[in-house]
Tab-separated table of C-alpha atoms in Angstrom:
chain	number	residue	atom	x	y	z
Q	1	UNK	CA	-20.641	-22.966	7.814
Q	2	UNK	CA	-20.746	-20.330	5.151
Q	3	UNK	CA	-24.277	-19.259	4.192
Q	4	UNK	CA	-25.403	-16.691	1.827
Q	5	UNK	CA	-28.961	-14.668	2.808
Q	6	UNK	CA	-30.190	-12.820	0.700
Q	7	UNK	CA	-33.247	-10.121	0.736
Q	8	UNK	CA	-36.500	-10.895	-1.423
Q	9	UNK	CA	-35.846	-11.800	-5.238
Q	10	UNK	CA	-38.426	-9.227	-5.703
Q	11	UNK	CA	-35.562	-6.510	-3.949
Q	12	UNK	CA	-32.423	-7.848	-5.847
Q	13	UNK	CA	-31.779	-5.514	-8.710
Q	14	UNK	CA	-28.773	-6.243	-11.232
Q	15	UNK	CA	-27.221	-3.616	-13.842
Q	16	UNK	CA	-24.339	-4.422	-16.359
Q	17	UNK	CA	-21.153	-4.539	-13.999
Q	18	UNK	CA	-18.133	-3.632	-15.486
Q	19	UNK	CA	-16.465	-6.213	-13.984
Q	20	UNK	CA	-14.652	-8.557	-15.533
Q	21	UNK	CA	-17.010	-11.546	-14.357
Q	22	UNK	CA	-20.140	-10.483	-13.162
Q	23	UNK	CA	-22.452	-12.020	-11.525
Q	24	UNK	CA	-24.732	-14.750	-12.842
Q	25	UNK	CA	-28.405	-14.727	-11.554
Q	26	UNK	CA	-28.987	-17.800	-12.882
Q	27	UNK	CA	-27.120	-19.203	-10.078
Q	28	UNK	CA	-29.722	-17.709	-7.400
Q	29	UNK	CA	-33.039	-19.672	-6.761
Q	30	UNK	CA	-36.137	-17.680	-5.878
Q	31	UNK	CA	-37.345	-19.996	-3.739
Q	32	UNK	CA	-34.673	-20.274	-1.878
Q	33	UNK	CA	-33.992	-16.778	-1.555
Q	34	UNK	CA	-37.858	-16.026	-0.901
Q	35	UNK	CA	-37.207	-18.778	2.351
Q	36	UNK	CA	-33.991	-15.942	3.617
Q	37	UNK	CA	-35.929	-12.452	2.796
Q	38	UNK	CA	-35.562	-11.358	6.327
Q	39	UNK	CA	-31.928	-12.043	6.122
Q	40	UNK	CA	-29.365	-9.823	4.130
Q	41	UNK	CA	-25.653	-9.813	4.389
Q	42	UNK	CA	-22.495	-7.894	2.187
Q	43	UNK	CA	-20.382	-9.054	0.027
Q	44	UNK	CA	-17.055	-6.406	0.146
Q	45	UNK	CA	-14.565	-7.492	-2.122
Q	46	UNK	CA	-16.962	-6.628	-4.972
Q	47	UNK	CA	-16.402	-2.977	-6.868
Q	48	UNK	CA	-19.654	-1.501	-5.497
Q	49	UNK	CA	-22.307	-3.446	-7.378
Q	50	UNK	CA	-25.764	-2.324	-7.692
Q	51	UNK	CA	-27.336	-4.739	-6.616
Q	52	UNK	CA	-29.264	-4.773	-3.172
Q	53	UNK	CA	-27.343	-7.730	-1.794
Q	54	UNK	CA	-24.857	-6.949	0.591
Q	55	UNK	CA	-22.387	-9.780	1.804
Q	56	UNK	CA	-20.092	-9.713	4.935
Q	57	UNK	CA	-17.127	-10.136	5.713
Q	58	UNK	CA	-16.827	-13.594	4.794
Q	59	UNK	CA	-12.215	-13.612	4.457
Q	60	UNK	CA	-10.443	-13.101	7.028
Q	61	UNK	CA	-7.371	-11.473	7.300
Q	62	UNK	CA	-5.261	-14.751	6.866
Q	63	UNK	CA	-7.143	-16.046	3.948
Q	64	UNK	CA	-9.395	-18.135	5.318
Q	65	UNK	CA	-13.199	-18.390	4.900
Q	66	UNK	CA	-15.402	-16.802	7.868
Q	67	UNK	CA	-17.821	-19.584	8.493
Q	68	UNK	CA	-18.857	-21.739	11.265
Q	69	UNK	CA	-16.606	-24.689	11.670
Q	70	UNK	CA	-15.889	-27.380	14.528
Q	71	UNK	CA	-13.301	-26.805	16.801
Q	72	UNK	CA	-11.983	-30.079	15.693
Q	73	UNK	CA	-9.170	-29.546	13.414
Q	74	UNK	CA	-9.929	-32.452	11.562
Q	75	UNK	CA	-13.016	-30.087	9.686
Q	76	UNK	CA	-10.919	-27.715	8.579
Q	77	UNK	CA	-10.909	-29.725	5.144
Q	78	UNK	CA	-14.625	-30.754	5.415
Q	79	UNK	CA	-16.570	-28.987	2.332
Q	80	UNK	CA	-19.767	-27.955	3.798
Q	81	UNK	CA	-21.832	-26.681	1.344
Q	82	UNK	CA	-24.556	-24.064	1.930
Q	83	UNK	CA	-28.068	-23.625	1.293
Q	84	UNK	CA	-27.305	-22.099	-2.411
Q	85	UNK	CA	-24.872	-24.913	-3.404
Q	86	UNK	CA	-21.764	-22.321	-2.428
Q	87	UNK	CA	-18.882	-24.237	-1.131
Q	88	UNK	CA	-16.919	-23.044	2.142
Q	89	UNK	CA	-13.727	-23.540	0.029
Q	90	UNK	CA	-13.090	-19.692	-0.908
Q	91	UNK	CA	-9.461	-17.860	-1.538
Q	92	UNK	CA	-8.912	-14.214	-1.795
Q	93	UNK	CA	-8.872	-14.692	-5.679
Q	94	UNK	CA	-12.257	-14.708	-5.368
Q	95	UNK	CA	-12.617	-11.095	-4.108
Q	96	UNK	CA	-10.246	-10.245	-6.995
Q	97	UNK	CA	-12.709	-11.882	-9.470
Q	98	UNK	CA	-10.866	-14.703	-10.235
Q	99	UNK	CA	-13.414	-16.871	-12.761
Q	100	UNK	CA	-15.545	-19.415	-10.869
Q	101	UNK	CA	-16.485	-23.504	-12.259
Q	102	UNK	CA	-19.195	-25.112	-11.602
Q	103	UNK	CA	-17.645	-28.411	-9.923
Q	104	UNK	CA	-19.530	-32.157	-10.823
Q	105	UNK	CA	-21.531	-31.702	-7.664
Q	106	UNK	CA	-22.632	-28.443	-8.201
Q	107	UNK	CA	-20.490	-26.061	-6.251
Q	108	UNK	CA	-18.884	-23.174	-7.506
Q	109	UNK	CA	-14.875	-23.393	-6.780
Q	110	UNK	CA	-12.599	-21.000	-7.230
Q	111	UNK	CA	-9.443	-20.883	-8.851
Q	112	UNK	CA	-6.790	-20.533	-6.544
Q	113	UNK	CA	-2.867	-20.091	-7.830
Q	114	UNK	CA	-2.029	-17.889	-4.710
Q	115	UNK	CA	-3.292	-20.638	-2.160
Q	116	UNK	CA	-1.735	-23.779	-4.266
Q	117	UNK	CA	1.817	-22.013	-4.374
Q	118	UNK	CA	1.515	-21.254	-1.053
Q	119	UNK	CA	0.586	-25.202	-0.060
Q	120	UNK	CA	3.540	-26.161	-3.066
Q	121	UNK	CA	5.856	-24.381	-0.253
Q	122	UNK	CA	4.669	-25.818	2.561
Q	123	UNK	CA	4.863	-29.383	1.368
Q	124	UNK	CA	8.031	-28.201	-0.277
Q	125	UNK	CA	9.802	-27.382	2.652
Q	126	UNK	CA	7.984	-30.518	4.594
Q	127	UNK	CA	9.978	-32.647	2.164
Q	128	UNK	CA	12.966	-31.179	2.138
Q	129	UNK	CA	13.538	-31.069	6.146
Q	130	UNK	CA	12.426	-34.356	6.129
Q	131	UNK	CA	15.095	-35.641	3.928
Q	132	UNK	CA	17.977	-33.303	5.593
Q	133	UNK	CA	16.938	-35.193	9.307
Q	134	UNK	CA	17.191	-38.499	7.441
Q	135	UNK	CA	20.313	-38.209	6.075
Q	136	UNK	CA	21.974	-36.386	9.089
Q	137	UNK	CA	19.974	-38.302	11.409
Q	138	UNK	CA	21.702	-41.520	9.778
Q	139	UNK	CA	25.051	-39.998	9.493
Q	140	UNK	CA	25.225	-39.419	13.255
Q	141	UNK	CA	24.220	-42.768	13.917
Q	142	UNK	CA	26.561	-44.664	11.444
Q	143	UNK	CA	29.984	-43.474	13.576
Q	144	UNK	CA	28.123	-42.607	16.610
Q	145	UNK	CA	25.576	-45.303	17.336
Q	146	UNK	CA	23.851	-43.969	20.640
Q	147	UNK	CA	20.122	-43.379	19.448
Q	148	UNK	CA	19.143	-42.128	23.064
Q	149	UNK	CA	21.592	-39.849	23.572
Q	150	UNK	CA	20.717	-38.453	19.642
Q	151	UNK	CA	16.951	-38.592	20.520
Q	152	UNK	CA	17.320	-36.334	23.763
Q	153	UNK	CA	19.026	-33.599	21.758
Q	154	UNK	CA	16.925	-33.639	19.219
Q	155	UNK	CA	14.151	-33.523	21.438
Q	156	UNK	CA	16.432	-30.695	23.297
Q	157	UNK	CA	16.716	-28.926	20.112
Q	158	UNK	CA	13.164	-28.582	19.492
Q	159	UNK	CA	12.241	-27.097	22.926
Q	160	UNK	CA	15.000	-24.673	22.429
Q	161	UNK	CA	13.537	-23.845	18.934
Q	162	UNK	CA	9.861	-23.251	21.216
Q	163	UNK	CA	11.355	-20.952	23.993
Q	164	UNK	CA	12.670	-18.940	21.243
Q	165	UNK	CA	9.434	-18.484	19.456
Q	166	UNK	CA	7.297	-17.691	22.437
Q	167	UNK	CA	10.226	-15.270	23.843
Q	168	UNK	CA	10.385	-13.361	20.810
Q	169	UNK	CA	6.253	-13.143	20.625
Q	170	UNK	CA	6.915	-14.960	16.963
Q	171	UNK	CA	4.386	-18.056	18.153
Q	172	UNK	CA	1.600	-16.791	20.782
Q	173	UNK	CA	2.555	-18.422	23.714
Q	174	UNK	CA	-0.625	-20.660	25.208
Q	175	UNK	CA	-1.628	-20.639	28.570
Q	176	UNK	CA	-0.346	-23.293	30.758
Q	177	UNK	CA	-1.885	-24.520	33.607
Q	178	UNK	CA	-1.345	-27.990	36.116
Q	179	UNK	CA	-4.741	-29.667	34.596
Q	180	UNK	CA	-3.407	-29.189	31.268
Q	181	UNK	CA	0.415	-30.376	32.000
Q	182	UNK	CA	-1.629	-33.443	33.090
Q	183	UNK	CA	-3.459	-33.746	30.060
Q	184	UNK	CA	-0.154	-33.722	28.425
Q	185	UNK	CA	1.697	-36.789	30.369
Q	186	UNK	CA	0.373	-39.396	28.633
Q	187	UNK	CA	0.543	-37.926	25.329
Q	188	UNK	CA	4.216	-37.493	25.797
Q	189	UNK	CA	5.313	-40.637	27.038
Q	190	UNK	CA	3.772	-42.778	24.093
Q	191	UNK	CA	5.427	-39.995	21.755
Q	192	UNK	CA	8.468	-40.170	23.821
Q	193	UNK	CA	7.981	-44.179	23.221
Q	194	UNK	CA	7.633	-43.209	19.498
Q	195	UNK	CA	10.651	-41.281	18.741
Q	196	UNK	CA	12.914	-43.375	20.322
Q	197	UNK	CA	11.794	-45.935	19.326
Q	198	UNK	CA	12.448	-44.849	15.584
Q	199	UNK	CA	15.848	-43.688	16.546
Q	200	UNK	CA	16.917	-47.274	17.779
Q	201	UNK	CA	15.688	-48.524	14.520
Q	202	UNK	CA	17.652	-46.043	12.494
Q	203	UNK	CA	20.731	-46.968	14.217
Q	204	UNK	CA	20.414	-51.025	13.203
Q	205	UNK	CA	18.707	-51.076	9.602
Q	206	UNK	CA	18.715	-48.982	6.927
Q	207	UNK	CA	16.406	-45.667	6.625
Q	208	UNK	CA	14.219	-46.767	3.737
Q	209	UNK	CA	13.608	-50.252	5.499
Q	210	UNK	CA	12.274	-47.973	8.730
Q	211	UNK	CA	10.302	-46.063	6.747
Q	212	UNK	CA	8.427	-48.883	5.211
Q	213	UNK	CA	8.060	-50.761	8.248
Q	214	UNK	CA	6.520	-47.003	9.718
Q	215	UNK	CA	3.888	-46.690	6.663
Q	216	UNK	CA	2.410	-50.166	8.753
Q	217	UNK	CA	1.231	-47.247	11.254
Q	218	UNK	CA	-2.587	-47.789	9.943
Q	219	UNK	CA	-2.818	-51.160	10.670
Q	220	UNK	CA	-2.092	-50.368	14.167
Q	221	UNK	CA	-4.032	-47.545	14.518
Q	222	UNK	CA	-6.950	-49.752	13.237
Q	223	UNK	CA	-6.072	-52.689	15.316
Q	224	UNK	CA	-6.559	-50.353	18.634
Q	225	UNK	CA	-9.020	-48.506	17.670
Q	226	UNK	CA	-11.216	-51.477	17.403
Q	227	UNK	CA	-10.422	-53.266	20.579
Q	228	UNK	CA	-11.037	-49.163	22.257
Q	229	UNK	CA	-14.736	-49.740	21.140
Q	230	UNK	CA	-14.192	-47.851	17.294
Q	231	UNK	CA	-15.871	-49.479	14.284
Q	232	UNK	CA	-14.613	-49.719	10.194
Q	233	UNK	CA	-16.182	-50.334	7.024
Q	234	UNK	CA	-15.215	-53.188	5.142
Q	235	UNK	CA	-12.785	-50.998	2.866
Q	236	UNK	CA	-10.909	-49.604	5.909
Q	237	UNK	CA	-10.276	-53.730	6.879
Q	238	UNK	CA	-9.190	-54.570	3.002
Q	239	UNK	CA	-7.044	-51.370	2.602
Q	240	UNK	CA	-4.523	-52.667	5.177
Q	241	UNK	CA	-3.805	-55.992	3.862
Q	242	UNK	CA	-1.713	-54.704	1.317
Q	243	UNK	CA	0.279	-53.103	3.451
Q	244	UNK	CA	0.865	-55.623	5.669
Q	245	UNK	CA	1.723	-58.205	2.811
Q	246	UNK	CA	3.979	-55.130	1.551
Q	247	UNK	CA	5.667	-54.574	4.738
Q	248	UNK	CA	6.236	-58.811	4.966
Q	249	UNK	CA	7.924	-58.832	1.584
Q	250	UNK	CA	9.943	-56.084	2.303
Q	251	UNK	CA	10.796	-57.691	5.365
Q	252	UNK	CA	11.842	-60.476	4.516
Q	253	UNK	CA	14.103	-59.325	1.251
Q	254	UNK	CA	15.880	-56.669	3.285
Q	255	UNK	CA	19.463	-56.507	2.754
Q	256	UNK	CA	20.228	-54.698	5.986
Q	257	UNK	CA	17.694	-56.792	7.882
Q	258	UNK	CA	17.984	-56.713	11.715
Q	259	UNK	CA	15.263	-57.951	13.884
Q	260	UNK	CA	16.372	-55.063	16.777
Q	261	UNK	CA	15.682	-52.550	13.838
Q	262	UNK	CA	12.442	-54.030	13.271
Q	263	UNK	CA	10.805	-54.409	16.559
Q	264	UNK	CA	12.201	-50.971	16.534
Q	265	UNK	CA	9.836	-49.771	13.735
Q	266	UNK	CA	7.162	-51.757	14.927
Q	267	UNK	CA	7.086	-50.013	18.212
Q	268	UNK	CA	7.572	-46.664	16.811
Q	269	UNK	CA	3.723	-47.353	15.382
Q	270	UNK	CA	2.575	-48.258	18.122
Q	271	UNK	CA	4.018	-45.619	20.633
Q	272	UNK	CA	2.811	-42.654	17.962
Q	273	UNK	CA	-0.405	-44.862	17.409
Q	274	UNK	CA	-1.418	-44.587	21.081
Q	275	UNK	CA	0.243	-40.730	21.234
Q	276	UNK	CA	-2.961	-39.656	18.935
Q	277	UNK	CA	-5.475	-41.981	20.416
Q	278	UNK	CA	-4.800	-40.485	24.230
Q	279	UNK	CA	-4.214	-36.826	23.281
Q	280	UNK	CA	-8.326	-37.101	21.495
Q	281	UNK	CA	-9.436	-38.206	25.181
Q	282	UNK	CA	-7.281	-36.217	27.203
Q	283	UNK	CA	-6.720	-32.836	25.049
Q	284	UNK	CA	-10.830	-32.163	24.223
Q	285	UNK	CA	-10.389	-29.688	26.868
Q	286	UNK	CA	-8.015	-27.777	25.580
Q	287	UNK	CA	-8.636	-27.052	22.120
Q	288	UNK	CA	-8.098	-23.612	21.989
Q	289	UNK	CA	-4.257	-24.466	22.039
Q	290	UNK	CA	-3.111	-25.119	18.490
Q	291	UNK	CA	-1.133	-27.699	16.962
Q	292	UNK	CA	2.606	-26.155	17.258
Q	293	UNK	CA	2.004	-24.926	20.763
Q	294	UNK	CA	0.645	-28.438	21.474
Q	295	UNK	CA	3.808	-30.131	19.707
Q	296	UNK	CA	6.055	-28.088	21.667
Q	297	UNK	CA	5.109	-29.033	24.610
Q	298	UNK	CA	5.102	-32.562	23.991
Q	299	UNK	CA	8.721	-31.965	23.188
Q	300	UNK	CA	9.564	-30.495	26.629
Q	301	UNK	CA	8.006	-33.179	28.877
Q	302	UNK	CA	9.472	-35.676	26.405
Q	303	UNK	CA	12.869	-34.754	27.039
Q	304	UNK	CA	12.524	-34.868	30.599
Q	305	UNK	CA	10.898	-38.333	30.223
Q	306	UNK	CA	13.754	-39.861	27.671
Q	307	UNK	CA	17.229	-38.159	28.595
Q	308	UNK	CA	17.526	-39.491	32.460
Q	309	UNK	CA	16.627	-42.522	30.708
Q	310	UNK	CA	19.260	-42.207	28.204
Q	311	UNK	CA	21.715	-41.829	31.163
Q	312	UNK	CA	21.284	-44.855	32.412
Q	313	UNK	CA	20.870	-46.761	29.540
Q	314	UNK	CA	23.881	-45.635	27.423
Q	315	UNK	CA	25.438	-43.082	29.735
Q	316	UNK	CA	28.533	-44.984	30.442
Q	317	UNK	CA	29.730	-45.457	27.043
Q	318	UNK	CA	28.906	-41.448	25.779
Q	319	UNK	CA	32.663	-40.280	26.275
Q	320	UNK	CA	34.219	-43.102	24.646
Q	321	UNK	CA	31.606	-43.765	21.532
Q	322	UNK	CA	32.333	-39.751	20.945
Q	323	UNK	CA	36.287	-40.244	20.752
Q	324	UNK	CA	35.716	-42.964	18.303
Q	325	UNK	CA	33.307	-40.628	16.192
Q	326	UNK	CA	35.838	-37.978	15.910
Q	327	UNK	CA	38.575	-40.546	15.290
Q	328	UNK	CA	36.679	-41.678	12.273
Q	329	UNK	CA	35.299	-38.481	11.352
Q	330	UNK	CA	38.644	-36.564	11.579
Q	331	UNK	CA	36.758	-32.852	12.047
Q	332	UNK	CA	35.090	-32.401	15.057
Q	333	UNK	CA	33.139	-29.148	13.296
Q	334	UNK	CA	31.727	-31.700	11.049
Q	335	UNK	CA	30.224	-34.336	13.915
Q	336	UNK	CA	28.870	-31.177	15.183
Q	337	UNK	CA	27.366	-29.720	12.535
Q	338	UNK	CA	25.897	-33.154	11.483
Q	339	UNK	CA	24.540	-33.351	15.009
Q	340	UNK	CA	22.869	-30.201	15.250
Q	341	UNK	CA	21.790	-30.469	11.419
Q	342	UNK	CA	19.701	-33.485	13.123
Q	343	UNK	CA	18.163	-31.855	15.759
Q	344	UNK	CA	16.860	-28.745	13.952
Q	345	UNK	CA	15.358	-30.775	11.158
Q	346	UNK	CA	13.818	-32.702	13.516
Q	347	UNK	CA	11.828	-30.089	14.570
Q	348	UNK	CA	11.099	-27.960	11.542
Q	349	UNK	CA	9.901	-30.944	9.363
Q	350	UNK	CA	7.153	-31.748	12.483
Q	351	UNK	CA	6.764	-27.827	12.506
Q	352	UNK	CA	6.546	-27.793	8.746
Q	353	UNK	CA	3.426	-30.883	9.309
Q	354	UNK	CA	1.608	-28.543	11.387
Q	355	UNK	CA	1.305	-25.682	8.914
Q	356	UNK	CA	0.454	-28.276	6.267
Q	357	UNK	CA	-2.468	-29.437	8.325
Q	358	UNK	CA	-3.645	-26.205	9.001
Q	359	UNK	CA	-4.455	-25.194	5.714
Q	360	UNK	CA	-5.050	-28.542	3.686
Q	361	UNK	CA	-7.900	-31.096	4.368
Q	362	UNK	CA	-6.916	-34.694	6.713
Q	363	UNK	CA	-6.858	-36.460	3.159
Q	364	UNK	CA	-4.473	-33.993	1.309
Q	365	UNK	CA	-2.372	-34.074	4.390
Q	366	UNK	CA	-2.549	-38.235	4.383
Q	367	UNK	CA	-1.514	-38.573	0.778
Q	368	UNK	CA	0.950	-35.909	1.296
Q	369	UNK	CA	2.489	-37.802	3.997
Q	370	UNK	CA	2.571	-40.897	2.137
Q	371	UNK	CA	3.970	-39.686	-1.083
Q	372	UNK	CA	6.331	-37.693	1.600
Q	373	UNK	CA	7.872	-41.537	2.706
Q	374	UNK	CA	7.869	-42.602	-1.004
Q	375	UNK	CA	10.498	-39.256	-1.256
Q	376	UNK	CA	12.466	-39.865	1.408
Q	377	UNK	CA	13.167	-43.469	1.148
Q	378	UNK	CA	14.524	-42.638	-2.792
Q	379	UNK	CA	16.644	-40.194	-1.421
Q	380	UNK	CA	18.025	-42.168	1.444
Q	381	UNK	CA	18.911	-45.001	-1.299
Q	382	UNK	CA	20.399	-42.793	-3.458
Q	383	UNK	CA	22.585	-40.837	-0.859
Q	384	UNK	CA	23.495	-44.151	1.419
Q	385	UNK	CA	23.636	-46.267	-1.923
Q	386	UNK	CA	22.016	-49.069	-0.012
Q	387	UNK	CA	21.800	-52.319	-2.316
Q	388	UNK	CA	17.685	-52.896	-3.242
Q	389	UNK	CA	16.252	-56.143	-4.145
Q	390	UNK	CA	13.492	-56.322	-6.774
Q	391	UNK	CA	11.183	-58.219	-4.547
Q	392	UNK	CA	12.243	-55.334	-1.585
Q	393	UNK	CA	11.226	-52.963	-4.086
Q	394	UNK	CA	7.862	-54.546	-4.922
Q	395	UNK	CA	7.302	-55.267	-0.897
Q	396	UNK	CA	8.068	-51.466	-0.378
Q	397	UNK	CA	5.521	-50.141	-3.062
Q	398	UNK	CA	3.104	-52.168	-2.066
Q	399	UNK	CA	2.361	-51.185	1.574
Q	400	UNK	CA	3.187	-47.522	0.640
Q	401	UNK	CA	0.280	-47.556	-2.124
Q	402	UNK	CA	-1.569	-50.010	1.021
Q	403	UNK	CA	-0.978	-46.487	2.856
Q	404	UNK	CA	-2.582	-44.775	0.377
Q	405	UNK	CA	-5.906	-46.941	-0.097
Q	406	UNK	CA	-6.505	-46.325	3.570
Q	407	UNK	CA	-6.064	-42.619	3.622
Q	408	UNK	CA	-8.980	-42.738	1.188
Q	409	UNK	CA	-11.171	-45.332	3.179
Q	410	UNK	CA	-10.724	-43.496	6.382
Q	411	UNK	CA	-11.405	-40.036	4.815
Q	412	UNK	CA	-14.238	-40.103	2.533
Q	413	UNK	CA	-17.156	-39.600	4.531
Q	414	UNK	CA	-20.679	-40.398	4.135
Q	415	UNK	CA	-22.719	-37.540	2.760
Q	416	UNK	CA	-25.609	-38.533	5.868
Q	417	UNK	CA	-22.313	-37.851	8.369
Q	418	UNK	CA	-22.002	-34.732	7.073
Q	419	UNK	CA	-25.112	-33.471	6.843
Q	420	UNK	CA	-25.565	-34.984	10.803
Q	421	UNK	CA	-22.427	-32.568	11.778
Q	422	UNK	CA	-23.714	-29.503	9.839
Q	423	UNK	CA	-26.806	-29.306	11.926
């Protein structure tokens, strides 16, 4: 937690600044500063103020603020506000005297262009790979329907992608020892459940109807948290009927309807439901490894848990699907390149998640993700031209805005909560 301390008010001395904004002493309160005069700290960035206060470091060298946070990752996005009504939610701009507002609560935010392009990018590029693996993804599985074989390489792909980065000292390389390999099993498996899962439904329905059938993930996630001893507020409870009333109508009015494609779906949500449940219980040991480390890992024992099984399940009929693809395809470069297309997306739109989550609070990264299923599913029907019905249309909306409603529910804490985890 950020916190400003301050010497004696009777020590703090201010002259005209020639800086563009200078400080306002209005914001300081005596009797607050009179409870930190045994305290003092620097403040850098500043062009050598007169003033007696001196404030640390508080930046650090990647742009984030130097306070106290939990070593969940989940805070990153908390605002906890300190003793003078500063908020933890600083940028370099304000170093560079970038103008500050007073926000509705009090706080003083900063204006930060550098920090919102940068986040533009990230979700940018988050969209964008997303769409490329749908479209390839869906490609590969239209003339060469073996969504196991497709999963494994993609899977393959991304733990190629991992070796690379660690061997070239681009992503530090965590270490890896047997407790935490176990840690990782179970993880894996339901993730391994997950993606295949998805794959399989790919294969028999149409992307868009996947993807609406995935935004039901909340309901499951709410569903076993419950019966795992978790409790929700009335407004978690009401913010997944639409989407279950949405994901019925669209059900039901799909075109492409296939009931392999939607148990499919269905137990995509629950294998990546249960993924994130297990890794909280069995990963609060190992913390210190962050999120793209942790996702490729997950990768590697996943392949190893789905291709064998992809062998026997489909193994048999590899060499003859393949002939058929190229057959249809006529360019062999071109069932390639759509292959491997697949696979790398894969991985860079989950990489692309990651860096998204590390700099933008659990809600931002919630709505992002929905709006990020709204995107996709337009571009699917515009590239696949896949017929929509009005009432699919409706169905679809309505359990992606259901979506929405319960990213707010689930992350607007109470104020008490907060205060609890500050202390």
């Amino acid at each position: 937690m950020l916190s400003l301390n301050l010497f004696p008010s009777s020590n703090i001395t201010f002259s005209k600044s020639s800086h563009k904004y200078p400080i306002n002493a209005s914001l300081l309160d005596p009797n607050l500063v009179n409870r930190h005069k045994n305290l003092q700290f620097a403040f850098h960035p500043f062009k050598k103020p007169t003033s007696k206060i001196n404030i640390g470091v508080l930046f650090r060298h990647s742009e984030e603020p130097l306070c106290q946070i939990s070593k969940s990752r989940s805070d990153f996005g908390k605002i906890l506000t300190t003793p003078f009504g500063f908020s933890s939610r600083f940028s370099t701009r304000a170093a560079s005297g970038s103008p500050q507002e007073a926000s509705p609560d009090g706080e003083i935010e900063v204006s930060k262009p550098n920090k919102n392009l940068k986040l533009a990018l990230i979700f940018g590029l988050w969209y964008f790979q997303n769409i490329v693996f749908n479209v390839y993804n869906k490609k590969v599985l239209n003339i060469f329907p073996y969504p196991w074989l497709l999963a494994s390489f993609q899977l393959f792909c991304g733990s190629v992608w991992m070796f690379i980065l660690w061997s070239l000292k681009l992503q530090p390389c965590p270490k890896i020892n047997k407790s935490f390999i176990v840690a990782l099993l179970g993880p894996a498996l339901f993730h391994t459940i997950g993606h295949i899962s998805a794959c399989v439904s790919f294969s028999k329905v149409a992307v868009s109807f996947t993807h609406v059938i995935k935004s039901a993930e909340p309901v499951f996630s709410v569903v076993f948290s419950s019966f795992l001893g978790d409790s929700y507020p009335l407004k978690v409870w009401l913010s997944i009927l639409p989407i279950v009333f949405g994901c019925s109508l669209a059900a039901v009015t799909e075109v492409s309807f296939n009931f392999g494609g939607l148990w499919g779906a269905m137990i995509s949500n629950v294998g990546f439901v249960l993924r994130n449940i297990y890794s909280k219980k069995s990963l609060q040991n190992f913390k210190e490894v962050d999120g793209l480390n942790l996702y490729g890992w997950i990768s590697i024992i996943s392949l190893l848990y789905l291709f064998p099984v992809a062998v026997f399940v489909e193994g048999s009929q590899w060499v003859a699907g393949y002939d058929k693809a190229i057959a249809s395809i006529g360019k062999p470069l071109t069932f390639y390149l759509w292959v491997i297309l697949s696979g790398v997306f894969y991985h860079l739109y989950n990489q692309s998640s990651y860096q998204a989550l590390d700099d933008i609070s659990p809600l931002t990264f919630s709505v992002g993700n929905t709006m990020k299923r709204v995107v996709v599913i337009i571009a699917t029907v515009l590239v696949f031209r896949n017929p929509v019905r009005p009432l699919n249309a409706l169905g679809s909306a309505i359990a992606i805005f259901g979506t929405f409603l319960y990213s707010q529910a689930t992350s607007k804490k109470p104020k008490v909560e907060a205060g609890e985890k500050k202390d």
